């Protein structure tokens, strides 16, 4: 490694991956199958196609194809904002005085402000190819809704976004951005669906939740002609699309013969983390590397660290297929005090399986510690990070300081999933020192677990 | 040109320019000198150093050195966000059905959201090298204030930003961003300066103006120990720093042997336009190219197209040195209705001279046309542009459509100076169709011209 490593490790346009990498193909122990909620038997493609687009369903169920081709019409769109920069954090290393080498993959240089666009574009592309007219989805913090609005504007599809009510109120500019791209934005719960009306009857002043917004979006998709529902995290095909993050990062690192010792990603539903670690985990599964993988979740929504490995619904109305995953229960209500995303009750099944099998670690961070790290990073590295990404920054700094203590020269890679430009309310609350931390009590968790489906599959375990 | 041109024309880190290009060195007819406002004689370095940092003053007065070295300690910072992408607008070309080739230099991928960081970093670097403790500046739309806050956080300097009052109210998130980077932000006019207090006495409910914020920032700098004032546009050293935009663009185009027929930039004080066109104008001055250069200004603040070529102050309190430039008069009050920047009464002296000599064209665009172009561009190219940049987009689209009409395959390059993520209020007003256009009447202009200094130099012309 005599070669001087640049601040930004470039890939050329020709080096954008042409294939997604399907991690499941290399897992000897596969995640448990998705279940149909009525029959409790493995869901078929036909079952899933009632809700989702055809090609993503095929990808969702594909456990064997290692590399799946990225269609040319999608690759063209990727070229408009990829490859995403891989950055050597020289300034941060110096400020920390650590012997560690720190790298981060910066997915926030596109207008959606995050990695979400990678799967949004893929799902919009497939919907258009399938001949659909419109899509529905939900958004919490707003990154996914923006990404879908951009993708649908580009591919010429109508889009309805159910945005968690409190988010649409706290983030008027995020709402405006989604609307500027032409999407129909509805604060959730709303009276446009049965699921929404039921929740409003029970609690007219509810802040809404991601689980509830999902219920509304799914209901609308199922009841509308030539319309399907799209989801931005949790599902396996979303992780597949996000594997482009890890593949690009690995391609750039391989050029300089750099092998990360630790890879760190924030984890809400798991799409960024799963995409970032995929090709590196392949080497670990093959026994050719000893990389450690760390998922960082908010202490306020600790799916891995305090959740149960069980079959659960993706939504609060209990209409989706059942996924076996680490979950706090579909009825778990995250604190409204928590800024940003990462508030989903469950975690992607592939990652859940890897965690279960000891291949992936998990840690939590409280909100004010996360923002301490965010502001420190912003001043040193010049990029204002998203609150979500800042969870990874917090743990990357901790690991780098541990290297300082021990004198070890480890190589750390973390995912900078996005920028915080639409999260200024949270930064204002941090600056004003009115930001609080919230850790659910055991009673809070018990209420969430009580919502887990009462099925044989959850009893034997 | 058999070579396929990529969507993004990459430069490597090694290809970041090591020198700024000083356009004046190649101008046979130089701009008129800066005058001391008291003596009305050419200002000396000592005169200017009372307000500005030393090295930028030397650059301001240097008419002969063609290439000026970018210091290594600054180049390191540039490497954290440069080279900025040069993008082939394949999607826009297709959507317009034009035979023209369209390229844009995207300066908005850093957190400040614009090209302003190029000069902010340079000025903060020199201030630190000079041993100063703090800097003052003003900001209108907020891009410059953010850039300076980032640069001062990085180089370890205190910063006070006077933000035009109406801007600080309309853009609370921009204000929060500047404060997150640690700057002391004061809405202007304020009672922290004599200039501010005088204006507040006359008009307690004033919205403020850039000219007034400049007066306050200059006053504070002059009265504070180890403190100087920095400006983000209009001055020649700022254009010098921004020449990195044009040099990178030219280096990328040269790789593919591409010669632009038309180069388009938005123009407020002129820093982006001057930086973008500099190395291309060198070829025109040398007689080796026939490129057309188009400045686009808002119809609401038409310095080039309806201004006078005269000596004027940079601020409303009439305290700065006098610049010979196209100006609407330091007392010109731009419409509060106008979104974004480009509201400054004057225009950089180099650009003013080029315009005067017929080497540069100028056009205006009204606000709703600009936002039509902005939203069209956002949906097609996937980037939400800043309102400022969208002036260039509007005219680039017009020129591309003219090529469609005539069948000419021209090559168009425009500057995408930044992103609109902190301009959502303007987009909301556009989406809601409440955005208006404003064109000053001749009486409005006459009131501005009445504020021009009554000096012999302004009479003989």
Coordinates of N, CA, C and O in Angstrom, one line a residue, chain A residues 45-122:
Chain A
X45 N -45.5 -16.6 -5.5 CA -45.3 -15.3 -6.3 C -46.7 -14.7 -6.6 O -46.9 -13.5 -6.4
X46 N -47.7 -15.6 -6.9 CA -49.0 -15.0 -7.2 C -49.6 -14.3 -6.0 O -50.2 -13.2 -6.1
X47 N -49.4 -14.9 -4.8 CA -49.8 -14.2 -3.5 C -49.3 -12.8 -3.5 O -50.0 -11.8 -3.2
X48 N -48.0 -12.7 -3.7 CA -47.3 -11.4 -3.5 C -47.6 -10.4 -4.6 O -47.6 -9.2 -4.4
X49 N -47.9 -11.0 -5.8 CA -48.1 -10.1 -7.0 C -49.5 -9.3 -6.9 O -49.7 -8.4 -7.6
X50 N -50.3 -9.7 -5.9 CA -51.5 -9.0 -5.7 C -51.2 -7.6 -5.1 O -51.9 -6.6 -5.3
X51 N -50.0 -7.5 -4.5 CA -49.6 -6.3 -3.8 C -48.4 -5.6 -4.5 O -48.4 -4.4 -4.8
X52 N -47.4 -6.4 -4.9 CA -46.2 -5.9 -5.4 C -46.0 -6.1 -6.9 O -46.7 -7.0 -7.5
X53 N -45.1 -5.4 -7.5 CA -44.8 -5.6 -8.9 C -44.1 -7.0 -9.2 O -43.5 -7.5 -8.3
X54 N -44.3 -7.5 -10.4 CA -43.9 -8.9 -10.7 C -42.4 -9.1 -10.5 O -42.0 -10.1 -9.9
X55 N -41.6 -8.3 -11.1 CA -40.1 -8.6 -11.1 C -39.6 -8.5 -9.7 O -38.8 -9.4 -9.3
X56 N -39.9 -7.5 -9.0 CA -39.5 -7.5 -7.6 C -39.9 -8.7 -6.8 O -39.2 -9.2 -5.9
X57 N -41.1 -9.2 -7.1 CA -41.6 -10.4 -6.4 C -40.7 -11.6 -6.7 O -40.3 -12.4 -5.8
X58 N -40.4 -11.7 -8.0 CA -39.4 -12.8 -8.4 C -38.1 -12.7 -7.6 O -37.5 -13.7 -7.2
X59 N -37.6 -11.5 -7.5 CA -36.4 -11.2 -6.8 C -36.5 -11.5 -5.3 O -35.6 -12.0 -4.7
X60 N -37.7 -11.2 -4.8 CA -38.0 -11.4 -3.4 C -37.8 -12.9 -3.0 O -37.3 -13.3 -1.9
X61 N -38.3 -13.7 -3.9 CA -38.4 -15.2 -3.7 C -37.1 -15.9 -4.2 O -37.0 -17.1 -3.9
X62 N -36.2 -15.2 -4.9 CA -35.1 -15.9 -5.5 C -34.0 -16.1 -4.5 O -33.3 -15.1 -4.1
X63 N -33.7 -17.3 -4.1 CA -32.7 -17.6 -3.1 C -31.4 -18.2 -3.7 O -30.5 -18.5 -3.0
X64 N -31.4 -18.3 -5.0 CA -30.3 -19.1 -5.6 C -29.5 -18.3 -6.6 O -28.3 -18.5 -6.8
X65 N -30.1 -17.3 -7.3 CA -29.3 -16.6 -8.4 C -28.4 -15.6 -7.7 O -28.8 -14.7 -7.0
X66 N -27.1 -15.8 -7.9 CA -26.1 -15.0 -7.2 C -26.1 -13.6 -7.7 O -26.0 -12.6 -6.9
X67 N -26.1 -13.4 -9.0 CA -26.0 -12.1 -9.6 C -27.2 -11.9 -10.5 O -27.5 -12.7 -11.3
X68 N -27.9 -10.8 -10.3 CA -29.1 -10.4 -11.0 C -28.8 -9.2 -11.8 O -28.4 -8.2 -11.3
X69 N -29.0 -9.3 -13.1 CA -28.7 -8.2 -14.0 C -29.5 -6.9 -13.8 O -30.7 -6.9 -13.6
X70 N -28.8 -5.8 -13.7 CA -29.5 -4.5 -13.6 C -29.9 -4.1 -15.0 O -29.0 -4.0 -15.9
X71 N -31.2 -3.8 -15.3 CA -31.6 -3.6 -16.7 C -31.0 -2.3 -17.2 O -30.7 -1.3 -16.4
X72 N -30.7 -2.3 -18.5 CA -30.1 -1.1 -19.1 C -30.8 0.2 -18.9 O -30.2 1.3 -18.7
X73 N -32.1 0.1 -19.0 CA -32.9 1.4 -18.8 C -32.9 1.9 -17.4 O -33.2 3.1 -17.2
X74 N -32.5 1.1 -16.5 CA -32.3 1.5 -15.1 C -30.9 2.0 -14.9 O -30.6 3.0 -14.2
X75 N -30.0 1.3 -15.5 CA -28.5 1.7 -15.4 C -28.3 3.1 -15.9 O -27.5 3.9 -15.4
X76 N -29.1 3.5 -17.0 CA -29.0 4.9 -17.5 C -29.3 5.9 -16.4 O -28.7 6.9 -16.3
X77 N -30.4 5.6 -15.6 CA -30.8 6.5 -14.6 C -29.7 6.5 -13.5 O -29.4 7.5 -12.9
X78 N -29.2 5.3 -13.1 CA -28.1 5.2 -12.1 C -26.9 6.1 -12.5 O -26.3 6.7 -11.7
X79 N -26.7 6.2 -13.8 CA -25.5 6.9 -14.3 C -25.7 8.4 -14.0 O -24.7 9.2 -14.0
X80 N -26.9 8.9 -13.8 CA -27.2 10.3 -13.5 C -26.7 10.7 -12.1 O -26.5 11.8 -11.9
X81 N -26.5 9.7 -11.2 CA -26.1 10.1 -9.9 C -25.1 9.1 -9.3 O -24.7 9.3 -8.1
X82 N -24.7 8.1 -10.0 CA -23.7 7.2 -9.5 C -22.5 7.2 -10.4 O -22.6 7.7 -11.5
X83 N -21.4 6.6 -10.0 CA -21.1 6.0 -8.7 C -21.1 7.0 -7.6 O -20.8 8.2 -7.8
X84 N -21.6 6.6 -6.4 CA -21.6 7.5 -5.3 C -20.1 7.5 -4.7 O -19.4 6.5 -4.8
X85 N -19.8 8.7 -4.2 CA -18.4 8.8 -3.7 C -18.1 7.9 -2.5 O -18.9 7.7 -1.6
X86 N -16.9 7.3 -2.5 CA -16.3 6.6 -1.3 C -15.2 7.6 -0.8 O -14.3 7.9 -1.6
X87 N -15.3 8.0 0.4 CA -14.5 9.1 0.9 C -13.6 8.6 2.1 O -14.0 7.9 3.0
X88 N -12.3 8.9 2.0 CA -11.4 8.6 3.1 C -11.5 9.8 4.0 O -11.3 10.9 3.7
X89 N -11.8 9.5 5.3 CA -12.1 10.6 6.3 C -10.8 11.0 6.9 O -10.6 11.0 8.1
X90 N -9.9 11.6 6.1 CA -8.6 12.0 6.6 C -8.8 13.1 7.7 O -8.0 13.0 8.7
X91 N -9.7 14.0 7.5 CA -9.9 15.1 8.5 C -10.4 14.5 9.8 O -9.9 14.9 10.9
X92 N -11.3 13.6 9.7 CA -11.9 13.0 11.0 C -10.8 12.2 11.7 O -10.6 12.3 12.9
X93 N -10.0 11.4 10.9 CA -8.9 10.6 11.6 C -8.0 11.5 12.3 O -7.6 11.3 13.5
X94 N -7.6 12.7 11.7 CA -6.7 13.6 12.3 C -7.3 14.2 13.5 O -6.6 14.3 14.6
X95 N -8.6 14.6 13.4 CA -9.2 15.3 14.6 C -9.3 14.3 15.8 O -9.2 14.7 16.9
X96 N -9.5 13.0 15.5 CA -9.7 12.0 16.6 C -8.3 11.6 17.1 O -8.2 11.0 18.2
X97 N -7.3 11.8 16.3 CA -5.9 11.3 16.6 C -5.9 9.8 16.7 O -5.2 9.2 17.5
X98 N -6.6 9.2 15.8 CA -6.7 7.7 15.8 C -5.7 7.1 14.7 O -5.5 7.7 13.7
X99 N -5.1 6.0 15.0 CA -4.4 5.2 14.0 C -5.3 4.5 13.0 O -4.8 4.0 12.0
X100 N -6.6 4.5 13.3 CA -7.5 3.8 12.4 C -7.6 4.5 11.1 O -7.5 5.8 11.0
X101 N -7.9 3.8 10.0 CA -8.3 4.4 8.7 C -9.8 4.3 8.6 O -10.4 3.3 8.7
X102 N -10.4 5.5 8.3 CA -11.8 5.5 8.2 C -12.3 5.9 6.8 O -11.8 6.9 6.2
X103 N -13.2 5.1 6.3 CA -13.8 5.4 5.0 C -15.3 5.5 5.1 O -15.9 4.8 6.0
X104 N -16.0 6.3 4.3 CA -17.4 6.2 4.3 C -18.0 6.3 2.8 O -17.4 7.0 2.0
X105 N -19.0 5.6 2.6 CA -19.7 5.6 1.3 C -20.8 6.6 1.4 O -21.7 6.4 2.2
X106 N -20.7 7.6 0.6 CA -21.6 8.8 0.7 C -22.8 8.6 -0.3 O -22.6 8.9 -1.5
X107 N -23.9 8.2 0.1 CA -25.1 8.0 -0.7 C -26.0 9.2 -0.8 O -27.1 9.1 -1.4
X108 N -25.6 10.3 -0.2 CA -26.5 11.5 -0.1 C -26.3 12.6 -1.2 O -26.9 13.7 -1.1
X109 N -25.6 12.3 -2.3 CA -25.3 13.4 -3.3 C -26.5 13.5 -4.3 O -26.4 14.4 -5.1
X110 N -27.5 12.7 -4.2 CA -28.7 12.9 -5.1 C -29.7 13.7 -4.4 O -29.7 13.8 -3.1
X111 N -30.7 14.2 -5.1 CA -31.7 15.1 -4.5 C -32.6 14.4 -3.5 O -33.0 15.1 -2.5
X112 N -32.8 13.1 -3.6 CA -33.6 12.5 -2.6 C -32.9 12.5 -1.3 O -33.5 12.3 -0.2
X113 N -31.6 12.7 -1.3 CA -30.8 12.9 -0.1 C -30.3 11.6 0.5 O -29.8 11.6 1.6
X114 N -30.6 10.4 -0.1 CA -30.2 9.2 0.5 C -30.1 8.1 -0.5 O -30.4 8.2 -1.7
X115 N -29.6 6.9 0.0 CA -29.5 5.7 -0.8 C -30.8 5.2 -1.3 O -30.9 4.3 -2.2
X116 N -32.0 5.7 -0.8 CA -33.3 5.1 -1.1 C -33.5 5.1 -2.6 O -34.3 4.3 -3.1
X117 N -32.9 6.1 -3.3 CA -33.2 6.2 -4.7 C -32.8 5.0 -5.5 O -33.4 4.7 -6.5
X118 N -31.8 4.2 -5.0 CA -31.3 3.0 -5.7 C -32.5 2.0 -5.9 O -32.6 1.4 -7.0
X119 N -33.3 1.8 -4.8 CA -34.4 0.9 -5.0 C -35.6 1.5 -5.6 O -36.4 0.9 -6.3
X120 N -35.8 2.8 -5.3 CA -37.0 3.5 -5.8 C -36.9 3.5 -7.4 O -37.9 3.2 -8.0
X121 N -35.8 3.8 -7.9 CA -35.6 3.8 -9.4 C -35.9 2.4 -9.9 O -36.5 2.2 -11.0
X122 N -35.3 1.4 -9.3 CA -35.5 0.0 -9.7 C -37.0 -0.4 -9.7 O -37.6 -0.9 -10.7

